[in-house]
Every structure is written in C-alpha cells, then in structure tokens.
Tab-separated table of C-alpha atoms in Angstrom:
chain	number	residue	atom	x	y	z
A	170	MET	CA	-0.959	-18.264	12.020
A	171	ASN	CA	-4.515	-18.108	13.332
A	172	THR	CA	-7.545	-18.494	11.051
A	173	SER	CA	-8.510	-14.836	11.194
A	174	ILE	CA	-5.069	-13.537	10.222
A	175	ARG	CA	-4.596	-16.153	7.562
A	176	GLY	CA	-8.004	-15.505	6.069
A	177	ARG	CA	-7.307	-11.832	5.776
A	178	LEU	CA	-3.971	-12.459	4.112
A	179	LEU	CA	-5.286	-14.926	1.572
A	180	THR	CA	-8.155	-12.702	0.523
A	181	GLY	CA	-5.789	-9.760	0.310
A	182	THR	CA	-4.795	-7.165	2.882
A	183	ALA	CA	-2.221	-4.552	3.181
A	184	LEU	CA	-1.377	-1.276	3.405
A	185	ALA	CA	-1.808	0.942	1.069
A	186	LEU	CA	0.360	3.656	1.797
A	187	ALA	CA	1.755	6.484	0.101
A	188	VAL	CA	5.106	7.631	-0.948
A	189	THR	CA	7.039	4.835	-2.710
A	190	THR	CA	5.344	2.380	-0.528
A	191	VAL	CA	3.671	0.481	-0.173
A	192	LEU	CA	2.304	-1.242	0.010
A	193	THR	CA	1.401	-2.629	-0.063
A	194	ALA	CA	-2.177	-2.726	-1.224
A	195	CYS	CA	-3.949	-6.023	-1.556
A	196	GLY	CA	-6.828	-7.341	-3.585
A	197	GLY	CA	-10.403	-6.248	-3.467
A	198	GLY	CA	-13.731	-6.859	-5.088
A	199	GLY	CA	-16.586	-5.076	-6.734
A	200	SER	CA	-18.037	-5.013	-10.225
A	201	SER	CA	-18.368	-1.904	-12.323
A	202	SER	CA	-21.983	-0.954	-12.832
A	203	ASP	CA	-23.768	0.582	-15.797
A	204	SER	CA	-23.303	3.932	-14.047
A	205	ALA	CA	-19.555	3.396	-13.953
A	206	ASP	CA	-19.491	2.544	-17.648
A	207	ALA	CA	-21.614	5.574	-18.390
A	208	THR	CA	-19.194	7.761	-16.460
A	209	ARG	CA	-16.296	6.292	-18.397
A	210	ALA	CA	-17.999	7.060	-21.715
A	211	ALA	CA	-19.110	10.543	-20.747
A	212	ALA	CA	-17.719	13.655	-22.396
A	213	PRO	CA	-14.243	14.552	-21.103
A	214	ALA	CA	-14.285	16.686	-17.961
A	215	ALA	CA	-11.968	19.554	-17.203
A	216	GLN	CA	-8.579	18.301	-16.040
A	217	LEU	CA	-8.266	18.173	-12.255
A	218	LYS	CA	-4.802	18.847	-10.852
A	219	ASP	CA	-3.383	16.348	-8.338
A	220	PRO	CA	-6.702	14.649	-7.530
A	221	LEU	CA	-7.370	12.321	-4.638
A	222	VAL	CA	-9.520	9.200	-4.918
A	223	ALA	CA	-11.517	7.672	-2.070
A	224	THR	CA	-13.682	4.567	-2.016
A	225	PHE	CA	-17.039	4.233	-0.298
A	226	ASP	CA	-19.668	1.511	-0.130
A	227	GLY	CA	-21.034	1.840	-3.625
A	228	GLY	CA	-18.404	3.711	-5.540
A	229	LEU	CA	-15.533	6.150	-5.789
A	230	TYR	CA	-15.113	9.836	-5.088
A	231	ILE	CA	-12.682	11.868	-7.175
A	232	LEU	CA	-11.677	14.740	-4.897
A	233	ASP	CA	-10.138	18.162	-5.311
A	234	SER	CA	-6.929	18.039	-3.256
A	235	LYS	CA	-7.253	21.694	-2.219
A	236	THR	CA	-10.867	21.749	-1.015
A	237	LEU	CA	-11.185	17.956	-0.455
A	238	LYS	CA	-14.664	18.127	-1.959
A	239	PRO	CA	-15.934	15.511	-4.442
A	240	VAL	CA	-15.687	16.674	-8.034
A	241	ARG	CA	-17.168	13.501	-9.459
A	242	THR	CA	-18.765	10.344	-8.089
A	243	ILE	CA	-18.466	7.036	-9.919
A	244	LYS	CA	-20.877	4.310	-8.873
A	245	MET	CA	-19.138	0.981	-8.471
A	246	PRO	CA	-20.716	-1.541	-6.092
A	247	GLY	CA	-18.716	-3.901	-3.937
A	248	PHE	CA	-15.433	-3.587	-2.074
A	249	ASN	CA	-12.962	-1.740	-4.280
A	250	ARG	CA	-9.402	-0.666	-3.603
A	251	VAL	CA	-7.289	2.176	-4.994
A	252	ASN	CA	-3.564	2.710	-5.569
A	253	PRO	CA	-1.468	5.293	-7.413
A	254	ALA	CA	-0.611	4.143	-10.932
A	255	GLY	CA	2.681	6.046	-10.933
A	256	ASP	CA	1.940	9.033	-13.159
A	257	LYS	CA	0.219	12.394	-12.684
A	258	ASP	CA	-3.142	11.255	-14.022
A	259	HIS	CA	-4.079	7.681	-13.181
A	260	VAL	CA	-5.088	5.450	-10.289
A	261	PHE	CA	-5.555	1.677	-10.305
A	262	VAL	CA	-8.903	0.434	-9.016
A	263	SER	CA	-8.992	-3.179	-7.816
A	264	THR	CA	-12.377	-4.816	-8.391
A	265	ASP	CA	-13.590	-8.398	-8.207
A	266	SER	CA	-12.754	-8.812	-11.903
A	267	GLY	CA	-9.262	-7.331	-11.952
A	268	PHE	CA	-7.360	-4.057	-12.064
A	269	ARG	CA	-9.090	-1.162	-13.823
A	270	VAL	CA	-7.473	2.149	-14.722
A	271	LEU	CA	-9.097	5.372	-13.575
A	272	ASN	CA	-8.102	8.623	-15.240
A	273	ALA	CA	-8.438	10.665	-12.072
A	274	THR	CA	-7.438	14.000	-13.591
A	275	GLY	CA	-9.930	13.448	-16.405
A	276	GLN	CA	-12.489	12.090	-13.912
A	277	ARG	CA	-13.417	8.954	-15.827
A	278	LEU	CA	-12.788	5.234	-15.983
A	279	THR	CA	-10.756	4.158	-18.990
A	280	ASP	CA	-11.060	0.988	-21.055
A	281	ILE	CA	-7.689	-0.242	-19.771
A	282	GLU	CA	-8.090	-3.350	-17.632
A	283	TYR	CA	-5.923	-6.164	-16.312
A	284	PRO	CA	-8.469	-8.947	-15.701
A	285	GLY	CA	-8.001	-11.633	-13.075
A	286	ALA	CA	-9.432	-12.889	-9.807
A	287	LYS	CA	-8.272	-11.259	-6.572
A	288	PRO	CA	-6.163	-8.349	-7.814
A	289	GLY	CA	-3.587	-7.679	-5.121
A	290	HIS	CA	-0.536	-5.484	-4.595
A	291	VAL	CA	0.363	-2.518	-6.788
A	292	VAL	CA	4.051	-1.578	-6.441
A	293	ARG	CA	5.781	1.494	-7.887
A	294	HIS	CA	9.554	1.564	-8.151
A	295	ALA	CA	12.281	2.802	-10.533
A	296	GLY	CA	9.815	4.131	-13.088
A	297	LYS	CA	7.819	0.910	-13.356
A	298	THR	CA	4.562	-0.236	-11.797
A	299	VAL	CA	4.017	-3.912	-11.025
A	300	LEU	CA	0.631	-5.602	-10.539
A	301	PHE	CA	0.221	-8.934	-8.760
A	302	THR	CA	-3.013	-10.907	-9.281
A	303	ASP	CA	-3.460	-13.255	-6.326
A	304	GLY	CA	-6.034	-15.533	-7.955
A	305	THR	CA	-3.719	-16.454	-10.828
A	306	GLY	CA	-0.218	-15.616	-9.614
A	307	GLU	CA	0.237	-13.409	-12.667
A	308	VAL	CA	2.654	-10.474	-12.548
A	309	ALA	CA	2.366	-7.553	-14.970
A	310	VAL	CA	5.040	-4.866	-15.283
A	311	LEU	CA	4.208	-1.592	-17.012
A	312	ASP	CA	5.538	1.884	-17.610
A	313	PRO	CA	2.859	4.186	-16.169
A	314	ALA	CA	3.750	6.850	-18.748
A	315	ASP	CA	2.193	4.553	-21.350
A	316	LEU	CA	-1.236	4.830	-19.713
A	317	SER	CA	-1.700	8.287	-21.209
A	318	GLY	CA	-1.999	6.765	-24.678
A	319	GLY	CA	-5.393	5.306	-23.844
A	320	LYS	CA	-4.342	1.762	-24.689
A	321	LYS	CA	-3.226	-1.040	-22.410
A	322	PRO	CA	0.569	-0.781	-22.003
A	323	GLN	CA	2.606	-3.654	-23.364
A	324	GLY	CA	5.111	-4.842	-20.792
A	325	ARG	CA	6.799	-7.748	-19.094
A	326	THR	CA	4.713	-10.551	-17.609
A	327	TYR	CA	5.590	-13.407	-15.304
A	328	SER	CA	3.586	-16.357	-13.998
A	329	SER	CA	4.219	-17.594	-10.467
A	330	ALA	CA	4.570	-21.343	-10.041
A	331	GLU	CA	1.332	-21.301	-8.034
A	332	ALA	CA	-1.314	-18.723	-7.306
A	333	HIS	CA	-0.957	-17.049	-3.913
A	334	HIS	CA	-1.383	-13.733	-2.115
A	335	GLY	CA	1.880	-12.231	-3.268
A	336	VAL	CA	3.797	-9.195	-4.395
A	337	ALA	CA	6.467	-8.352	-6.965
A	338	ILE	CA	8.820	-5.454	-7.693
A	339	GLU	CA	11.086	-4.723	-10.653
A	340	LEU	CA	14.462	-3.160	-9.866
A	341	ALA	CA	16.165	-0.458	-11.909
A	342	ASP	CA	18.325	-2.938	-13.848
A	343	GLY	CA	15.400	-5.186	-14.818
A	344	ARG	CA	15.700	-7.785	-12.068
A	345	LEU	CA	12.296	-8.930	-10.842
A	346	LEU	CA	11.714	-9.977	-7.226
A	347	SER	CA	8.544	-11.981	-6.706
A	348	THR	CA	7.175	-13.934	-3.748
A	349	LEU	CA	6.918	-17.715	-3.471
A	350	GLY	CA	3.943	-19.621	-2.120
A	351	THR	CA	0.635	-21.356	-2.546
A	352	GLU	CA	-2.873	-20.527	-1.390
A	353	GLU	CA	-2.113	-22.406	1.843
A	354	LYS	CA	1.486	-21.422	2.548
A	355	ARG	CA	3.882	-18.638	1.593
A	356	THR	CA	7.605	-19.185	2.068
A	357	GLY	CA	9.861	-16.506	0.599
A	358	ALA	CA	10.942	-14.864	-2.643
A	359	LEU	CA	12.943	-15.381	-5.807
A	360	VAL	CA	14.720	-12.999	-8.155
A	361	LEU	CA	14.770	-13.246	-11.944
A	362	ASP	CA	17.147	-11.452	-14.279
A	363	GLU	CA	15.834	-9.344	-17.158
A	364	ASN	CA	15.502	-12.521	-19.254
A	365	ASP	CA	13.431	-14.281	-16.562
A	366	LYS	CA	16.240	-16.595	-15.497
A	367	GLU	CA	16.210	-17.291	-11.757
A	368	ILE	CA	19.319	-15.851	-10.126
A	369	ALA	CA	18.449	-15.917	-6.410
A	370	ARG	CA	15.983	-17.557	-4.043
A	371	ASN	CA	15.320	-17.569	-0.304
A	372	GLU	CA	12.552	-19.557	1.389
A	373	ASN	CA	13.335	-18.523	4.959
A	374	CYS	CA	10.409	-16.101	5.172
A	375	PRO	CA	7.260	-17.794	6.466
A	376	GLY	CA	4.020	-15.998	5.686
A	377	VAL	CA	5.771	-13.552	3.337
A	378	HIS	CA	3.661	-10.433	2.875
A	379	GLY	CA	4.163	-6.900	1.605
A	380	GLU	CA	7.251	-5.079	0.390
A	381	ALA	CA	9.031	-1.747	0.556
A	382	ALA	CA	12.165	-0.241	-0.953
A	383	ALA	CA	14.711	1.890	0.880
A	384	ARG	CA	17.711	3.989	-0.161
A	385	ASP	CA	20.232	2.269	-2.455
A	386	GLU	CA	17.519	-0.068	-3.707
A	387	ALA	CA	17.311	-2.285	-0.650
A	388	VAL	CA	14.045	-4.200	-0.968
A	389	ALA	CA	12.403	-5.964	1.956
A	390	VAL	CA	9.485	-8.352	2.216
A	391	GLY	CA	7.811	-9.069	5.531
A	392	CYS	CA	7.846	-12.430	7.339
A	393	GLU	CA	6.151	-13.900	10.416
A	394	ASP	CA	9.543	-13.825	12.129
A	395	GLY	CA	11.200	-10.708	10.703
A	396	VAL	CA	12.018	-9.384	7.245
A	397	LEU	CA	13.905	-10.623	4.207
A	398	ILE	CA	16.111	-7.983	2.545
A	399	TYR	CA	17.396	-8.236	-1.028
A	400	GLN	CA	20.235	-5.869	-1.924
A	401	ASP	CA	23.246	-6.035	-4.247
A	402	GLY	CA	22.308	-9.528	-5.397
A	403	THR	CA	22.061	-11.056	-1.918
A	404	PHE	CA	19.237	-12.016	0.423
A	405	THR	CA	19.686	-11.268	4.141
A	406	LYS	CA	17.232	-12.375	6.815
A	407	VAL	CA	16.699	-10.011	9.747
A	408	ASP	CA	15.038	-11.832	12.647
A	409	SER	CA	12.382	-10.428	14.952
A	410	PRO	CA	13.185	-10.375	18.675
A	411	ASP	CA	10.129	-12.584	19.296
A	412	ASP	CA	9.652	-16.128	17.990
A	413	TYR	CA	6.518	-14.820	16.308
A	414	GLY	CA	7.154	-11.234	15.284
A	415	ARG	CA	5.134	-10.614	12.153
A	416	ILE	CA	5.932	-7.714	9.836
A	417	GLY	CA	3.366	-7.652	7.048
A	418	ASN	CA	3.101	-4.017	5.998
A	419	GLN	CA	6.009	-1.698	5.314
A	420	ALA	CA	6.681	1.847	4.114
A	421	GLY	CA	9.929	2.923	2.502
A	422	THR	CA	11.501	5.973	0.896
A	423	ASP	CA	14.606	6.810	-1.106
A	424	ALA	CA	15.360	9.441	1.547
A	425	SER	CA	16.282	6.841	4.177
A	426	PRO	CA	17.931	3.406	4.490
A	427	VAL	CA	15.443	2.588	7.248
A	428	LEU	CA	12.095	0.934	6.540
A	429	LEU	CA	9.005	1.385	8.684
A	430	GLY	CA	6.999	-1.750	9.413
A	431	ASP	CA	4.125	-2.880	11.552
A	432	TYR	CA	4.782	-5.488	14.269
A	433	LYS	CA	2.512	-8.175	15.685
A	434	SER	CA	3.615	-10.738	18.273
A	435	ASP	CA	0.444	-12.671	19.191
A	436	PRO	CA	-0.186	-15.502	16.713
A	437	ASP	CA	-3.441	-16.465	18.423
A	438	ALA	CA	-5.143	-13.074	18.444
A	439	GLU	CA	-8.369	-12.726	16.471
A	440	LEU	CA	-7.219	-9.187	15.786
A	441	GLU	CA	-4.085	-7.908	17.440
A	442	ARG	CA	-4.064	-4.163	17.969
A	443	PRO	CA	-0.296	-3.593	18.253
A	444	LYS	CA	1.379	-0.676	19.999
A	445	ARG	CA	4.843	-1.334	18.602
A	446	VAL	CA	6.193	-0.589	15.135
A	447	SER	CA	9.422	-1.841	13.588
A	448	LEU	CA	12.283	0.118	12.055
A	449	ILE	CA	14.494	-1.996	9.797
A	450	ASP	CA	17.910	-0.551	8.970
A	451	THR	CA	18.854	-1.963	5.579
A	452	GLU	CA	22.477	-0.832	5.958
A	453	THR	CA	23.203	-2.479	9.308
A	454	LYS	CA	20.592	-5.217	8.761
A	455	LYS	CA	19.207	-4.627	12.251
A	456	LEU	CA	15.658	-4.279	13.509
A	457	ARG	CA	14.473	-1.896	16.224
A	458	LEU	CA	11.037	-1.802	17.885
A	459	VAL	CA	9.414	1.482	18.874
A	460	GLU	CA	6.769	1.640	21.590
A	461	LEU	CA	3.773	3.876	20.950
A	462	ASP	CA	1.062	4.958	23.363
A	463	ALA	CA	-1.638	4.008	20.850
A	464	SER	CA	-2.372	1.169	18.454
A	465	TYR	CA	-2.771	1.516	14.688
A	466	SER	CA	-3.943	-0.392	11.609
A	467	PHE	CA	-2.503	-1.542	8.290
A	468	ARG	CA	-3.639	1.747	6.734
A	469	SER	CA	-1.674	3.804	9.265
A	470	LEU	CA	1.887	3.707	7.908
A	471	ALA	CA	3.532	6.274	5.618
A	472	ARG	CA	6.720	8.261	5.091
A	473	GLY	CA	7.188	12.008	5.193
A	474	PRO	CA	9.044	14.230	2.701
A	475	HIS	CA	12.274	14.068	4.722
A	476	GLY	CA	12.107	10.335	5.375
A	477	GLU	CA	10.161	10.637	8.628
A	478	ALA	CA	8.308	7.513	9.737
A	479	LEU	CA	4.624	8.346	10.158
A	480	VAL	CA	2.050	6.295	12.058
A	481	LEU	CA	-1.608	7.271	12.400
A	482	GLY	CA	-2.545	6.094	15.889
A	483	THR	CA	-5.914	5.211	17.370
A	484	ASP	CA	-5.459	8.270	19.590
A	485	GLY	CA	-6.171	10.279	16.442
A	486	ALA	CA	-2.635	11.656	16.077
A	487	ILE	CA	0.075	11.192	13.473
A	488	HIS	CA	3.137	9.963	15.371
A	489	VAL	CA	6.276	11.361	13.712
A	490	ILE	CA	9.265	9.078	14.320
A	491	ASP	CA	12.932	9.753	13.582
A	492	PRO	CA	13.945	6.589	11.692
A	493	LYS	CA	17.575	6.878	12.822
A	494	THR	CA	16.935	7.092	16.556
A	495	GLY	CA	13.475	5.594	16.896
A	496	THR	CA	12.366	8.678	18.837
A	497	VAL	CA	8.803	9.934	18.536
A	498	GLU	CA	9.597	13.558	17.759
A	499	LYS	CA	6.057	14.899	17.822
A	500	LYS	CA	2.413	13.979	17.531
A	501	ILE	CA	0.206	15.882	15.106
A	502	PRO	CA	-3.532	15.915	15.964
A	503	ALA	CA	-5.476	14.623	12.968
A	504	VAL	CA	-8.802	12.958	13.824
A	505	GLY	CA	-10.787	11.805	16.841
A	506	SER	CA	-9.881	8.626	18.697
A	507	TRP	CA	-10.901	5.382	16.965
A	508	GLN	CA	-10.631	1.600	17.158
A	509	GLU	CA	-9.675	-0.794	14.408
A	510	PRO	CA	-12.697	-2.898	13.342
A	511	LEU	CA	-12.466	-6.682	13.367
A	512	ASP	CA	-13.322	-6.941	9.658
A	513	TRP	CA	-10.373	-5.660	7.624
A	514	GLN	CA	-12.688	-4.471	4.852
A	515	GLN	CA	-14.546	-2.112	7.171
A	516	PRO	CA	-13.638	1.604	7.126
A	517	ARG	CA	-11.121	3.046	9.543
A	518	PRO	CA	-9.078	6.282	9.459
A	519	THR	CA	-6.567	6.076	6.625
A	520	LEU	CA	-3.319	7.991	6.064
A	521	PHE	CA	-2.165	9.006	2.578
A	522	VAL	CA	0.885	11.258	2.206
A	523	ARG	CA	1.912	13.208	-0.856
A	524	ASP	CA	4.762	15.701	-0.767
A	525	HIS	CA	4.420	17.749	2.443
A	526	THR	CA	0.735	17.037	3.004
A	527	ALA	CA	-0.889	14.251	4.996
A	528	TYR	CA	-4.451	13.411	3.985
A	529	VAL	CA	-6.399	11.629	6.709
A	530	SER	CA	-9.903	10.230	6.437
A	531	GLU	CA	-12.307	10.144	9.376
A	532	PRO	CA	-15.101	7.781	8.297
A	533	GLY	CA	-16.955	8.025	11.622
A	534	LYS	CA	-17.659	11.660	10.804
A	535	LYS	CA	-17.699	11.262	6.996
A	536	ALA	CA	-14.773	13.687	7.031
A	537	LEU	CA	-11.462	14.178	5.273
A	538	HIS	CA	-8.584	16.408	6.397
A	539	ALA	CA	-5.409	17.818	4.850
A	540	ILE	CA	-2.525	18.497	7.244
A	541	ASP	CA	0.743	20.330	6.620
A	542	LEU	CA	3.434	18.007	7.964
A	543	GLU	CA	5.856	20.887	8.556
A	544	THR	CA	3.541	23.062	10.663
A	545	GLY	CA	1.064	20.466	11.865
A	546	GLU	CA	-1.792	22.736	10.814
A	547	LYS	CA	-4.932	21.561	9.055
A	548	THR	CA	-5.087	23.287	5.702
A	549	ALA	CA	-8.499	21.916	4.701
A	550	SER	CA	-11.347	19.746	5.961
A	551	ALA	CA	-14.484	18.529	4.242
A	552	THR	CA	-17.577	16.516	5.035
A	553	LEU	CA	-18.422	13.925	2.377
A	554	PRO	CA	-21.799	12.414	1.463
A	555	GLU	CA	-20.693	8.922	2.514
A	556	SER	CA	-18.082	7.466	4.863
A	557	THR	CA	-14.960	6.613	2.922
A	558	ASN	CA	-12.812	3.523	3.217
A	559	GLU	CA	-9.614	3.619	1.146
A	560	LEU	CA	-7.838	6.851	0.245
A	561	SER	CA	-5.242	7.403	-2.463
A	562	GLY	CA	-4.360	9.749	-5.306
A	563	VAL	CA	-2.113	10.368	-8.256
A	564	VAL	CA	1.599	10.181	-7.463
A	565	ALA	CA	4.013	10.910	-10.281
A	566	GLY	CA	7.516	9.548	-10.019
A	567	HIS	CA	8.861	6.737	-7.866
C-alpha cells in the first residue's frame, strides 16, 4: 500500500453512504466551540421532519429536506463528519474528541457523547448502531431508540486487542463481527457470540476496510485483494481478478444479495481515480467488475429503493446499475463535472440517498440538489452560504 493510501486509511476514510450502508464513515476531527454549546443549550426549536445535516468548514447546517435550505447553523470548527444514528431524530457527529449526538429534528446538540480519539465508522444494522473508535479500538453498541431519552444509552462494549482503523457490526442474533489489526497493519476480522466468546476468525484480508450487509445477513468487509464475506457462521474469501484489487468502501441493502463496492488496482498511485466498480454476489460468492465512463470518489456509492447500485460519477451523473446484470441502465444528471481532490478531507460532490430521493451536494457552486430516482427530475435545489463537505440525515430503521 502506498504512503498516501495508507495515511488516509489510518486517519480514517470511507464512505459514508446512505441506506443501510455504509459505510462506511471514518473518523474526523473538530472541537465543539462555545457557539456549539450555546446552540445545544438554547430553547427547544420546532421539530423539523426528516432533516438533512451537512458539514462545512466551521460547522454544521441542519437543512429542511423539502427546500434544502438551512434551518439552523451550528458553529463547530475543524473537520467533522456526520452519519445517521438510526432513528428519526438523531445524527452522530464525529469530532476530534469523539462521537457527539445531534438532535437534528430538534436542531440542537445533545449532551450525549462517546469520547475517544479518532472516532471512525458508524454502522447501522438489525436495529442496533455500532461505533468504532480508531484511536482506542473501542466498540460501542447501542439501540438508537434509547437516544430519545436524553441520556447516553447503556449497551454492549468491546475492546479490540489493539487500536486500529476498524469497523464492527452486530448481527440480529447478537453476534459481533469486528476487524483485526494494528495501527500499522490490518489483517481480517473475528466474530464473537453474544457473550463475547470468539467463535470465528479469518486473517486473509489484508488492509481490511469498510463493511456492508446484503440480503440474508451476508456481511462483507473489504480487502486489498477482494472481500471477506461472513454468512451463516462461515467466512468466505472472494478474490479480486487483479493481484492488487482493493475494495475499501461498500454499499449494501436488504433488497439485494449483491453488494456494491469501489475498486482500485494501482497500489502505487498517489490518488487513483478508478473507473471500475465491483459487484459482489453474496449468494454465488463471485465478484464482477463494471466499467464506467467516469471516475468517482469514496462518497459516491449508494443504493436505491429497489436495490439499484448508484454511483455518482465525475461526469456529474448518477450511474444507475442493475446489480444482477452489471448493466448501467441509465444516467441521471445531477451536478456539473468535477474531479476528486488529492486531500480526502477536501469537499467533493457527495451522494446521500433516503427512500426514493437522492440528495447530491455541489460544493463548487455551494449548491445542494434533491433528485427523484424514479423520474430523474430535480425536485429542489438550493444555494448555501458555504460549500459543504459531508452530507447525511436522519434514517429510521435498518
């Protein structure tokens, strides 16, 4: 792995993607300011239905999902990241001090916090939300419904053998899959039963990164040479067609047995701008590559309401792929053409999907768009005061 790729992984990258996904969102930084604390303590605002949350250099926007206009701005300096908490009200904000809970519908920061250096992936699955803190290797499992009580939910915790940029997911029956590694090297994953007894392990997944779940609770983590699938108590390795074929960001859905993944094949690139994506069939345990006529970034992957594989390309279009055939069925114009910046923390167009709507940011124009995935029509657009970076929102249910 080259220095640039490795550096980005160890400090925390990923996709943050919508719908059951992903991903795959990695750690960030940024301290809450006095303004943020003042906002948190302010009188309760009117409840906002299905809000979106976007980050910018200096804070967060809480957005009306119909008009896309900011309803409230929370000042929070530094590089912050946002992920759905798993209920209809809350979003996790990753700062340099840990995970903080934002009541997005109430438009305020809460006092709920999971402290720790380098907060990383936030994974929603089977009614539980799992936080992985890279700087400590700590895993916290919570029921997002408990966030509404205003107090920090009490839930399962697990400590990795060593701190690393990792990810964990709890299955419906209480089994916990968590990655294995150190700050220098990541090797695979283990599975614990509901009593934290190790019941499975596989270390044939170099550079393990990111996760996604498909139909019938098939869970995959990405490797530098393919993916590692855990299903029905067994690990199965699916190899890439290239010696180095890195899959680090994935998007899954209960509507399909096929996972969507990125795909990079140049280990020496400072920043590879790939034009192929991977489709991993968790039933047949086979991997297919799909050629696109544009590149994309780690914030480009999502799934549609019918299981469609969605990729926001640098041509400005959402490429809609049939996961069964690998055919690009249509391209939906979304934003202007763009190029992925070298620094992974710099803004780039981001795709967030909820129900039948794709929300796409266009930081070069300080714009945000809502697109109906059925018709391909833009239902709303807005110009924001500042260019946004990450984009997320409340997502109830897993």
